[in-house]
PDB file of C-alpha atoms in Angstrom:
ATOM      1  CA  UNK T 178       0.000   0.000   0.000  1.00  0.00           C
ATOM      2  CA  UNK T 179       2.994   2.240   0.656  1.00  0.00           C
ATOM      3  CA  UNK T 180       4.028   1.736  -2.588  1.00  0.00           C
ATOM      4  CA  UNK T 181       0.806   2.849  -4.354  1.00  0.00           C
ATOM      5  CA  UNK T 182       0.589   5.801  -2.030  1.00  0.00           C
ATOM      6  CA  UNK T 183       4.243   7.103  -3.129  1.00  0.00           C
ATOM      7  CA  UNK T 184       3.375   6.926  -6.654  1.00  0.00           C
ATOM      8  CA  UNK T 185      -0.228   8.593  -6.168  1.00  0.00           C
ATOM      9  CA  UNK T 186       1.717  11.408  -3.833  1.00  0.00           C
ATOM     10  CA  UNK T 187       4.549  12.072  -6.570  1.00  0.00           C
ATOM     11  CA  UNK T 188       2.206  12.068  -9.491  1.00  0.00           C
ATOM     12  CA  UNK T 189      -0.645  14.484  -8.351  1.00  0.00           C
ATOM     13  CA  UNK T 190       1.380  16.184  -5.529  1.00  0.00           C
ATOM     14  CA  UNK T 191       5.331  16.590  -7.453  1.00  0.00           C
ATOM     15  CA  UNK T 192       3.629  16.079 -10.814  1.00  0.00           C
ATOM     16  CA  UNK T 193       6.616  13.693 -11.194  1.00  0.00           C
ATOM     17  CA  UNK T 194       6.704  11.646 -14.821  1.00  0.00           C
ATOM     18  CA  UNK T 195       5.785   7.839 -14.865  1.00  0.00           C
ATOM     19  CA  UNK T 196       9.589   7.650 -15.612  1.00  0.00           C
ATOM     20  CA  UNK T 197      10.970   9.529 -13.042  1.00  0.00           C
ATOM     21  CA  UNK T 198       8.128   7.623 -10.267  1.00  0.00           C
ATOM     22  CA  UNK T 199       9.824   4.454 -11.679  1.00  0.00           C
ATOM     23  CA  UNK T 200      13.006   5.716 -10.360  1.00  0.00           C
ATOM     24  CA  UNK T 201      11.751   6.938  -7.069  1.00  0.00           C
ATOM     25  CA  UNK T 202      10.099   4.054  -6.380  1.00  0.00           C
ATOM     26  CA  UNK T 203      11.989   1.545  -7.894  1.00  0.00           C
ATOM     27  CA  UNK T 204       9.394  -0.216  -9.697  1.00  0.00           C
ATOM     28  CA  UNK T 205       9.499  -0.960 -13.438  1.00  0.00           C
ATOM     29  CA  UNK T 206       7.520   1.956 -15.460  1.00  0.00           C
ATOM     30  CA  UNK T 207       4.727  -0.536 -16.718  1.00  0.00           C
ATOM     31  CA  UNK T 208       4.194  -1.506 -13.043  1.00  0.00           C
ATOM     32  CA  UNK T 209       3.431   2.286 -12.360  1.00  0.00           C
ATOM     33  CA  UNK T 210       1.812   3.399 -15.698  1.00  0.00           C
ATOM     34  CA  UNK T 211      -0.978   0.410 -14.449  1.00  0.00           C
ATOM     35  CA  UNK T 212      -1.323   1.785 -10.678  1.00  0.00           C
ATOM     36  CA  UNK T 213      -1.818   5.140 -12.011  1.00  0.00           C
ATOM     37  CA  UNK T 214      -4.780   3.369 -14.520  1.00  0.00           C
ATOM     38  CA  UNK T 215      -6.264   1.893 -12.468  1.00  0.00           C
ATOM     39  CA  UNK T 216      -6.291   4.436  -9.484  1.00  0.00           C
ATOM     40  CA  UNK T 217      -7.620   6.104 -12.212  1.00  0.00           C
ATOM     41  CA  UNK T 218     -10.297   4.484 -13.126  1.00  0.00           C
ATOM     42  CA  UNK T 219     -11.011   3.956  -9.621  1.00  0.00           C
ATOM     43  CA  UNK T 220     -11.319   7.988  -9.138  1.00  0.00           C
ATOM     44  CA  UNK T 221      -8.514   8.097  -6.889  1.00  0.00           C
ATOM     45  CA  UNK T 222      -6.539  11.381  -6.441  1.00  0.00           C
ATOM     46  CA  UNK T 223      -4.209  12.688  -3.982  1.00  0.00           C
ATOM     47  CA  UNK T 224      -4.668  13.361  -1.348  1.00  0.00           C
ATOM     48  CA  UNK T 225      -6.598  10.454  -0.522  1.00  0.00           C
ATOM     49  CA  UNK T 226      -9.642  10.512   1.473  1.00  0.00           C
ATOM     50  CA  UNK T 227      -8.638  10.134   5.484  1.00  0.00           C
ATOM     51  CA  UNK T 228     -11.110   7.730   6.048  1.00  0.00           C
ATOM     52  CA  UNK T 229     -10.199   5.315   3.303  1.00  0.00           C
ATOM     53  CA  UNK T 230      -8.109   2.332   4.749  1.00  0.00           C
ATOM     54  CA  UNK T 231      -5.793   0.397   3.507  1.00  0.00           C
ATOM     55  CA  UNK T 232      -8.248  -2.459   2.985  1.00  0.00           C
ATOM     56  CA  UNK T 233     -10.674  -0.285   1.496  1.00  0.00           C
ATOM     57  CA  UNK T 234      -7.845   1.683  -0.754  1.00  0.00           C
ATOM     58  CA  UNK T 235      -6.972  -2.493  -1.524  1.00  0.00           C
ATOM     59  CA  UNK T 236     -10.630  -3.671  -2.648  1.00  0.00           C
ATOM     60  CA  UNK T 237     -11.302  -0.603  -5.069  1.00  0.00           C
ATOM     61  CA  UNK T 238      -8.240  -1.080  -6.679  1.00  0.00           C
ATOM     62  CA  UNK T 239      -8.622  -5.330  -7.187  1.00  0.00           C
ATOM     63  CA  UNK T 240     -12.438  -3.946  -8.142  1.00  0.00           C
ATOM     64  CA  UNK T 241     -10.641  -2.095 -10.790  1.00  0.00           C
ATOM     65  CA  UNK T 242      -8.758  -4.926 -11.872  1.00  0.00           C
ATOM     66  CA  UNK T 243     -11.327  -7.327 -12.029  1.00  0.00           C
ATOM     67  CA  UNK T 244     -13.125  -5.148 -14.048  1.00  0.00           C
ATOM     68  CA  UNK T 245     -10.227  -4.597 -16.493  1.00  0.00           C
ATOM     69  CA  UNK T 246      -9.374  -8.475 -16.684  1.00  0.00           C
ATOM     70  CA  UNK T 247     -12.957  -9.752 -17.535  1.00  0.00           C
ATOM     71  CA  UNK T 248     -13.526 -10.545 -21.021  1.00  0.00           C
ATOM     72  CA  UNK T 249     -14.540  -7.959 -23.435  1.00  0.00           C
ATOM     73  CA  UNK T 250     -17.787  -8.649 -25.585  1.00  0.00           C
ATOM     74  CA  UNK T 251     -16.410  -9.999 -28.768  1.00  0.00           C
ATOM     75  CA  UNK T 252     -15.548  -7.721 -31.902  1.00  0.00           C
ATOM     76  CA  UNK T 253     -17.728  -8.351 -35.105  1.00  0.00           C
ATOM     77  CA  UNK T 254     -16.327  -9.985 -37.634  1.00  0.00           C
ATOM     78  CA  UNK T 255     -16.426  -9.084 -41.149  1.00  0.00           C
ATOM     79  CA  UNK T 256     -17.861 -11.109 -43.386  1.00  0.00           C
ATOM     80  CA  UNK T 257     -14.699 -12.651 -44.950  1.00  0.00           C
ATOM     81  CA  UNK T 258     -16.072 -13.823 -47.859  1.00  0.00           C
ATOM     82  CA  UNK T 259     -17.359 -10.780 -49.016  1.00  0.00           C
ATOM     83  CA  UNK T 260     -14.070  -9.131 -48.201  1.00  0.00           C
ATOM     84  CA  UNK T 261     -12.086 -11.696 -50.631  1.00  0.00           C
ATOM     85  CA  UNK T 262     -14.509 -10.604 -53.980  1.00  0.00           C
ATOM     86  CA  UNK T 263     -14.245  -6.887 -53.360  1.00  0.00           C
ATOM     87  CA  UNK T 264     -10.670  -7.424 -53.844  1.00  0.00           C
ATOM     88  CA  UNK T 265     -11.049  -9.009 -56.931  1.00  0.00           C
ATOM     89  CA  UNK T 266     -12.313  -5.429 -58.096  1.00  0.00           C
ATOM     90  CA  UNK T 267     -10.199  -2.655 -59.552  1.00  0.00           C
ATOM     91  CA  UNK T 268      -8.341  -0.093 -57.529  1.00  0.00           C
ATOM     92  CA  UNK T 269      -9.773  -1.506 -54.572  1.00  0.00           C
ATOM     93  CA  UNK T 270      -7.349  -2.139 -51.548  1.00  0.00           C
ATOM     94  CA  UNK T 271      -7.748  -4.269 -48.534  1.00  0.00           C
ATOM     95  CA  UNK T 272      -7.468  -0.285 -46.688  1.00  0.00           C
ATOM     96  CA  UNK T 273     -10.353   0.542 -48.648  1.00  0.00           C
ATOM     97  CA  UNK T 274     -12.322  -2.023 -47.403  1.00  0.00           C
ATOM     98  CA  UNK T 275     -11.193  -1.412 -43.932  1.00  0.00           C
ATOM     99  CA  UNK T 276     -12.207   1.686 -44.014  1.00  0.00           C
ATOM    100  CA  UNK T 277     -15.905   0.759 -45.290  1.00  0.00           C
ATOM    101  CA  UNK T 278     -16.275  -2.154 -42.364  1.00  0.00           C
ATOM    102  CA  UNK T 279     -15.076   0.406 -39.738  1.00  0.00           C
ATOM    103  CA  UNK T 280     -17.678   2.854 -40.721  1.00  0.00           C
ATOM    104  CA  UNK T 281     -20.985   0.620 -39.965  1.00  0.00           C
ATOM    105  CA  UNK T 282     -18.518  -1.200 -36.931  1.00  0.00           C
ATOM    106  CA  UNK T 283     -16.661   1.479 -35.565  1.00  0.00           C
ATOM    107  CA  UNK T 284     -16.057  -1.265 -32.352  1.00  0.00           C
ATOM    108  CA  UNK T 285     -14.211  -3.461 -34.220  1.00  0.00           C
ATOM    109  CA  UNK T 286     -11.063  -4.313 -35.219  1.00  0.00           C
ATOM    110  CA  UNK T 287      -8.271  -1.894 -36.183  1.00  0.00           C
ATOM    111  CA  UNK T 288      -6.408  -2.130 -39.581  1.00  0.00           C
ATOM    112  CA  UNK T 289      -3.687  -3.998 -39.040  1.00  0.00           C
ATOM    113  CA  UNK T 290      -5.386  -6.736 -36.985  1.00  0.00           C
ATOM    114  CA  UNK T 291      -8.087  -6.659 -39.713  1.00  0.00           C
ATOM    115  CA  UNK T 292      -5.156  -7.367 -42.565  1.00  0.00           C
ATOM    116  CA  UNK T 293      -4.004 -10.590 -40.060  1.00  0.00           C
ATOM    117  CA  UNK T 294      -7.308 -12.220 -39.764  1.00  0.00           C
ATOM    118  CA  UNK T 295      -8.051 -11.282 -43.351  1.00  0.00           C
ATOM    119  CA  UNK T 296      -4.824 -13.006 -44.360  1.00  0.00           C
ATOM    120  CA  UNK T 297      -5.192 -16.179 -41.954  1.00  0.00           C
ATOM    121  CA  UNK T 298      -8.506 -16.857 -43.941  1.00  0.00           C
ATOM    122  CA  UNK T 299      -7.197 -16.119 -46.959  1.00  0.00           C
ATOM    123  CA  UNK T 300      -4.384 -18.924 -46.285  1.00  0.00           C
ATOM    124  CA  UNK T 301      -7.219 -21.529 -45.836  1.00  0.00           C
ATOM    125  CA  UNK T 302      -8.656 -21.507 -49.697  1.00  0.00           C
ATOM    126  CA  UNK T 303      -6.061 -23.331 -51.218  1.00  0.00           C
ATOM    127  CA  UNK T 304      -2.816 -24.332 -50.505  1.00  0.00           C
ATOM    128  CA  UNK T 305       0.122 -22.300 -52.474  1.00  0.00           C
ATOM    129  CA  UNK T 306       3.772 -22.417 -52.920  1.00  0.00           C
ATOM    130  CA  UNK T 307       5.403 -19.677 -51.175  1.00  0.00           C
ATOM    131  CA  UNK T 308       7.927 -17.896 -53.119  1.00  0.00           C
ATOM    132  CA  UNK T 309      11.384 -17.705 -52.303  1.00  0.00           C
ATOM    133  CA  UNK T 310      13.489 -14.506 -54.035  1.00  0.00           C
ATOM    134  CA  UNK T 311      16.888 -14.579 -53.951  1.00  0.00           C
ATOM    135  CA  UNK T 312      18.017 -10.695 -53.664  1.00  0.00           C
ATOM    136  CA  UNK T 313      19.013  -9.292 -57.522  1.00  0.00           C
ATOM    137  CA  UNK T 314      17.699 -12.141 -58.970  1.00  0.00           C
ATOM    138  CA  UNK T 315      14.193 -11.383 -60.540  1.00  0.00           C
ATOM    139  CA  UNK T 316      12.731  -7.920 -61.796  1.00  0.00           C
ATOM    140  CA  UNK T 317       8.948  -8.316 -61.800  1.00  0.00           C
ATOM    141  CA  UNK T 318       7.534  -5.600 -65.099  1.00  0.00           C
ATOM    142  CA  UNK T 319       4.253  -5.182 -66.214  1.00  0.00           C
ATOM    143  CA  UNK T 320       1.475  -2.032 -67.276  1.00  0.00           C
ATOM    144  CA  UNK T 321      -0.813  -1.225 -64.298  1.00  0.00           C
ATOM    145  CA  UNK T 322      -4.395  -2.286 -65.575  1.00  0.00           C
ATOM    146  CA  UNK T 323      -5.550   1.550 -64.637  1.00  0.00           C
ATOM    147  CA  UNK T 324      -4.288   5.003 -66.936  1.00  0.00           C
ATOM    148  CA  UNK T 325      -3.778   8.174 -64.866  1.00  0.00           C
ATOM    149  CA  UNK T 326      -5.162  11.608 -65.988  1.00  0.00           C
ATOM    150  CA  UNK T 327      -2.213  13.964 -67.558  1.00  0.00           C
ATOM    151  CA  UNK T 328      -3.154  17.406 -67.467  1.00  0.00           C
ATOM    152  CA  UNK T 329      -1.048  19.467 -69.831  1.00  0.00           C
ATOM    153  CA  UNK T 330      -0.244  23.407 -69.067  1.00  0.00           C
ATOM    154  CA  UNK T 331      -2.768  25.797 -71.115  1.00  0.00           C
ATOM    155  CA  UNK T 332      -6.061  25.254 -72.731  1.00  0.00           C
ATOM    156  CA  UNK T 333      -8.403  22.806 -70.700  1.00  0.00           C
ATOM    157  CA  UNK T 334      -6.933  18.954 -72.746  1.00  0.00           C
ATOM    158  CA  UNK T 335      -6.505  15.912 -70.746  1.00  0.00           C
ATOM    159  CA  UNK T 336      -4.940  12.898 -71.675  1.00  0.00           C
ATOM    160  CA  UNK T 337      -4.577   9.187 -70.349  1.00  0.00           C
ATOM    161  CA  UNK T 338      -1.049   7.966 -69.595  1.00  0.00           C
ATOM    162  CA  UNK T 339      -0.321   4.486 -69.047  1.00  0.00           C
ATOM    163  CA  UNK T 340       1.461   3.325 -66.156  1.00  0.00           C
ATOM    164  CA  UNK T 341       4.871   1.136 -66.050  1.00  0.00           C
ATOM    165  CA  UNK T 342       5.620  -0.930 -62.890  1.00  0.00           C
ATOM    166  CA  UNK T 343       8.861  -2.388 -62.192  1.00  0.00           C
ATOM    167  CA  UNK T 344       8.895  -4.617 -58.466  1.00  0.00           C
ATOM    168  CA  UNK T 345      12.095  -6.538 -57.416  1.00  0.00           C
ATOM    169  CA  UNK T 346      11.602  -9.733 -56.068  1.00  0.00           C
ATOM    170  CA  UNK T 347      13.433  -9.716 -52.699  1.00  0.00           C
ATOM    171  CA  UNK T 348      12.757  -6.152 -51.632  1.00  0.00           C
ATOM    172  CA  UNK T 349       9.461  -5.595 -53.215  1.00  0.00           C
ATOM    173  CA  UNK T 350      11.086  -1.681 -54.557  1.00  0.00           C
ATOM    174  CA  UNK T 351       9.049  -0.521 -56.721  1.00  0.00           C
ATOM    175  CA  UNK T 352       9.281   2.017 -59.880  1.00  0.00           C
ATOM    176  CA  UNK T 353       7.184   3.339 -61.599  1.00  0.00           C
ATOM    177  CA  UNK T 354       6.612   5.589 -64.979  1.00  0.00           C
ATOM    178  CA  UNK T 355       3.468   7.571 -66.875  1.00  0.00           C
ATOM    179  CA  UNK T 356       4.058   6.752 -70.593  1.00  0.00           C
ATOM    180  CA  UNK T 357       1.566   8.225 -73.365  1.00  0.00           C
ATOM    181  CA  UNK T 358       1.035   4.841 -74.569  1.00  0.00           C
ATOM    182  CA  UNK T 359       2.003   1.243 -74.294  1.00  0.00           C
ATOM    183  CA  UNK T 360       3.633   1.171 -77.442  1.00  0.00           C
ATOM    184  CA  UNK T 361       7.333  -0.974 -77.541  1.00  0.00           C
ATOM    185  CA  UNK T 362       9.420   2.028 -77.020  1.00  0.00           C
ATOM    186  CA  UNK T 363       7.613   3.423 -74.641  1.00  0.00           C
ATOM    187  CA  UNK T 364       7.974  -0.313 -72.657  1.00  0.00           C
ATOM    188  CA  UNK T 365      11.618  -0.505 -73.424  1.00  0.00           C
ATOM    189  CA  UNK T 366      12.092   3.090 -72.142  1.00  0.00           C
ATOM    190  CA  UNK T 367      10.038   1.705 -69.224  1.00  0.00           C
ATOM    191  CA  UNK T 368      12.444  -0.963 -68.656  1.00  0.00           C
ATOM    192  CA  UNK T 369      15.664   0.997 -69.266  1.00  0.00           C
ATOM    193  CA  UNK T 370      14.911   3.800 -66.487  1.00  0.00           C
ATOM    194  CA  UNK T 371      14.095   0.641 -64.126  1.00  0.00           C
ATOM    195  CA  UNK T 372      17.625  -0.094 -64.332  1.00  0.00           C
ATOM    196  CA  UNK T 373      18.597   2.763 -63.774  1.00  0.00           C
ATOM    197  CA  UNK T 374      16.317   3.925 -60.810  1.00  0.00           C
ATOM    198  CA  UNK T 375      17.963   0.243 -59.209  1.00  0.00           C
ATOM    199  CA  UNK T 376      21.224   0.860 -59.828  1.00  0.00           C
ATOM    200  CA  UNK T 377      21.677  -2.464 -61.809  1.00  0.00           C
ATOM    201  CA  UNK T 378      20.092  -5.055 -63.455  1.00  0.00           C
ATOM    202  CA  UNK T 379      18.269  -7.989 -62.182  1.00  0.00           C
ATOM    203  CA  UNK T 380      19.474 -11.347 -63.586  1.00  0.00           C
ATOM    204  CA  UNK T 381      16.170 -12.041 -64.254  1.00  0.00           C
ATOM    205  CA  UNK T 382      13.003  -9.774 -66.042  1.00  0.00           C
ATOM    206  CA  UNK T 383       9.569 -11.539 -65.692  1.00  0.00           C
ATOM    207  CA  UNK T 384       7.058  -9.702 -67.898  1.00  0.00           C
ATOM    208  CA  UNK T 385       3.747 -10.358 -68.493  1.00  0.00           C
ATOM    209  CA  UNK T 386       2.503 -11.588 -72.147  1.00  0.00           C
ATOM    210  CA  UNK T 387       1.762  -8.452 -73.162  1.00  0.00           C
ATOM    211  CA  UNK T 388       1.999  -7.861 -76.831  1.00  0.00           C
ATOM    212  CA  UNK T 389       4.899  -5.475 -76.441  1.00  0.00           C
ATOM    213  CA  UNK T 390       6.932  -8.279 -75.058  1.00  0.00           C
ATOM    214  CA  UNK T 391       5.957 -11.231 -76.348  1.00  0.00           C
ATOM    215  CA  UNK T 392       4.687 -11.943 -79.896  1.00  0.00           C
ATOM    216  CA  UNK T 393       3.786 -15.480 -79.195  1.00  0.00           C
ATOM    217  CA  UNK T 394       3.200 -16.909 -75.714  1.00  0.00           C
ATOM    218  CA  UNK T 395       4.148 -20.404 -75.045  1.00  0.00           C
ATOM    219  CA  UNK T 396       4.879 -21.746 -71.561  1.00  0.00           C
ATOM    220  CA  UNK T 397       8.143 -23.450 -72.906  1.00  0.00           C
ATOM    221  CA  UNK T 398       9.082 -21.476 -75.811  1.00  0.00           C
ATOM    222  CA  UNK T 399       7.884 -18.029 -76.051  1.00  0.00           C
ATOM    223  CA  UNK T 400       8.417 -15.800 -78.792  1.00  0.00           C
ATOM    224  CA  UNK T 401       9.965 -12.567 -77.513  1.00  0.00           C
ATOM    225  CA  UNK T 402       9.929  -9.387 -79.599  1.00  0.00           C
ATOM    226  CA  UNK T 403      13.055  -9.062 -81.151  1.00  0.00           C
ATOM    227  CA  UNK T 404      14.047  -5.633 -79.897  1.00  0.00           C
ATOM    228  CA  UNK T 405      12.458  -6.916 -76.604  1.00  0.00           C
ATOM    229  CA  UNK T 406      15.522  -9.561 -76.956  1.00  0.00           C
ATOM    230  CA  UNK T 407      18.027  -7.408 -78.132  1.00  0.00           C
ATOM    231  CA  UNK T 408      17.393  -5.216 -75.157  1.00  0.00           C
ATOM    232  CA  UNK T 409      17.994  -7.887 -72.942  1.00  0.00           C
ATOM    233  CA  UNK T 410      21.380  -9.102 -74.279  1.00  0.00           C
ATOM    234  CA  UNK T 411      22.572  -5.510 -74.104  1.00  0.00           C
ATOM    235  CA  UNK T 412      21.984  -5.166 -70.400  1.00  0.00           C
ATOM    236  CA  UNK T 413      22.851  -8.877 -69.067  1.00  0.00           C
ATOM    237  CA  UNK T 414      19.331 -10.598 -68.486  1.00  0.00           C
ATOM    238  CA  UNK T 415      17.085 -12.880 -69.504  1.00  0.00           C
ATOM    239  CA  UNK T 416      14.005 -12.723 -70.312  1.00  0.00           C
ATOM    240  CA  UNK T 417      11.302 -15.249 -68.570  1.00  0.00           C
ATOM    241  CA  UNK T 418       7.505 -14.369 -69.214  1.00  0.00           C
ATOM    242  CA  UNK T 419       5.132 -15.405 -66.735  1.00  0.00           C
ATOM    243  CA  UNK T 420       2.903 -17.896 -67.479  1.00  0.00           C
ATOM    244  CA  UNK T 421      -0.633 -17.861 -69.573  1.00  0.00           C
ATOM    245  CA  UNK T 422      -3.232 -18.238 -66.368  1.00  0.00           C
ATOM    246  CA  UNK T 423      -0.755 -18.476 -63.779  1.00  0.00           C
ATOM    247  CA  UNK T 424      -0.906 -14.924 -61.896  1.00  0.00           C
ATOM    248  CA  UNK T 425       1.114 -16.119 -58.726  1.00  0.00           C
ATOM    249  CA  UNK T 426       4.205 -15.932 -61.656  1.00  0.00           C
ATOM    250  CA  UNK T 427       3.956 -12.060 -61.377  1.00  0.00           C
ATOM    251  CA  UNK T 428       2.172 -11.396 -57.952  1.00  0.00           C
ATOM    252  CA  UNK T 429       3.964  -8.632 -56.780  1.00  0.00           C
ATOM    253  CA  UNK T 430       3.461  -6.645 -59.981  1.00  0.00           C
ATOM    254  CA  UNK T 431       0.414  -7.649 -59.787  1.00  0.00           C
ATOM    255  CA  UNK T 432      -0.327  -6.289 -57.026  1.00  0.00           C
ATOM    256  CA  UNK T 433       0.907  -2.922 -57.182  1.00  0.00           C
ATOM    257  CA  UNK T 434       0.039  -2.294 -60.471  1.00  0.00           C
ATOM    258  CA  UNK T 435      -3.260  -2.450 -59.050  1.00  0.00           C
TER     259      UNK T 435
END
């Protein structure tokens, strides 16, 4: 009882910090950040009430802690299902979806604990092969499946840009370009800024089978564009297209370019 009497007479009397109570007293800063809750939730102040005793000051502060220890009504949870085919949508983000569940249960869980039950149901669908990347070994490229607005200076004319993504593999760094179009020079461009945005080249490039990469898609032989090739022995790397219907091959790109 001394104990919790020091602390309540240094806080509210010497308006001492929880660190420098610690100190005083000895005790580990946790210790006294939790008498000071729960004195506080017990309406305790200093100086304390002459005709409390010890046994009394005892019981409202176990009260208190009974209180705190019992369990809490359980959070609702969202409705997981749902949750996995809004992702499946365009520009929409596991945040955004947050965001909407927290508005009609603003008791429930926060973000981040939402993303770890969201991803520890997720894990139950079907099993997968986790991926492994070795660091400078693959460069993930693809175009983002959304154009940005460019507004240009002067009379009222927008245009739609198209959006480059590079990812690494082991770091998940990302770069990223507006290009006017999706034509081949604008994805070798893409490609050759990459490299130089990394500071070197991945041993690696995994693009998608987009028609300014490859001409003919084949899961053992694909048929690369030839300047698309020519690129690649100039810097070092080789060229390894994802496969037809196998998104996990370029997951990370994936999933930014979204």
């Amino acid at each position: 009882m001394r104990q919790i009497k020091e602390i309540l007479r240094l806080k509210y009397q010497h308006q001492l910090s929880v660190w420098a109570i610690a100190r005083s007293c000895r005790l580990s800063r946790s210790t006294v950040g939790d008498y000071l809750q729960r004195a506080s939730a017990a309406g305790l102040n200093w100086p304390l009430p002459e005709e409390l005793s010890e046994a009394q000051l005892l019981e409202r502060l176990l009260g208190v802690a009974q209180a705190q220890s019992s369990n809490p009504p359980p959070r609702p949870l969202p409705d997981w299902p749902q949750v996995h085919h809004e992702l499946r949508r365009p520009n929409v983000t596991l945040q955004l979806v947050w965001q909407e569940y927290h508005q009609t249960q603003p008791q429930g869980y926060g973000y981040s604990r939402f993303c770890q039950l969201y991803q520890r149901w997720a894990s139950t669908l079907e099993p997968s092969l986790r991926q492994v990347h070795v660091p400078g070994e693959k460069m993930f490229v693809d175009w983002a499946g959304q154009t940005v607005p460019i507004r240009r200076p002067g009379p009222e004319t927008v245009t739609e840009a198209s959006l480059f993504v590079a990812v690494l593999g082991a770091s998940n760094k990302t770069f990223v370009e507006a290009f006017p179009d999706q034509q081949l020079a604008s994805w070798i461009t893409g490609h050759c800024h990459a490299y130089q945005f990394y500071g070197g080249v991945a041993r690696i490039t995994v693009p998608d089978n987009a028609k300014t990469a490859v001409i003919h898609a084949c899961r053992y032989e694909p048929v690369l564009h030839r300047t698309y090739q020519e690129m690649a022995e100039h810097y070092g790397t080789v060229i390894l297209p994802a496969r037809a219907a196998r998104p996990k091959d370029k997951e990370l790109v994936s999933y930014c370019a979204r």
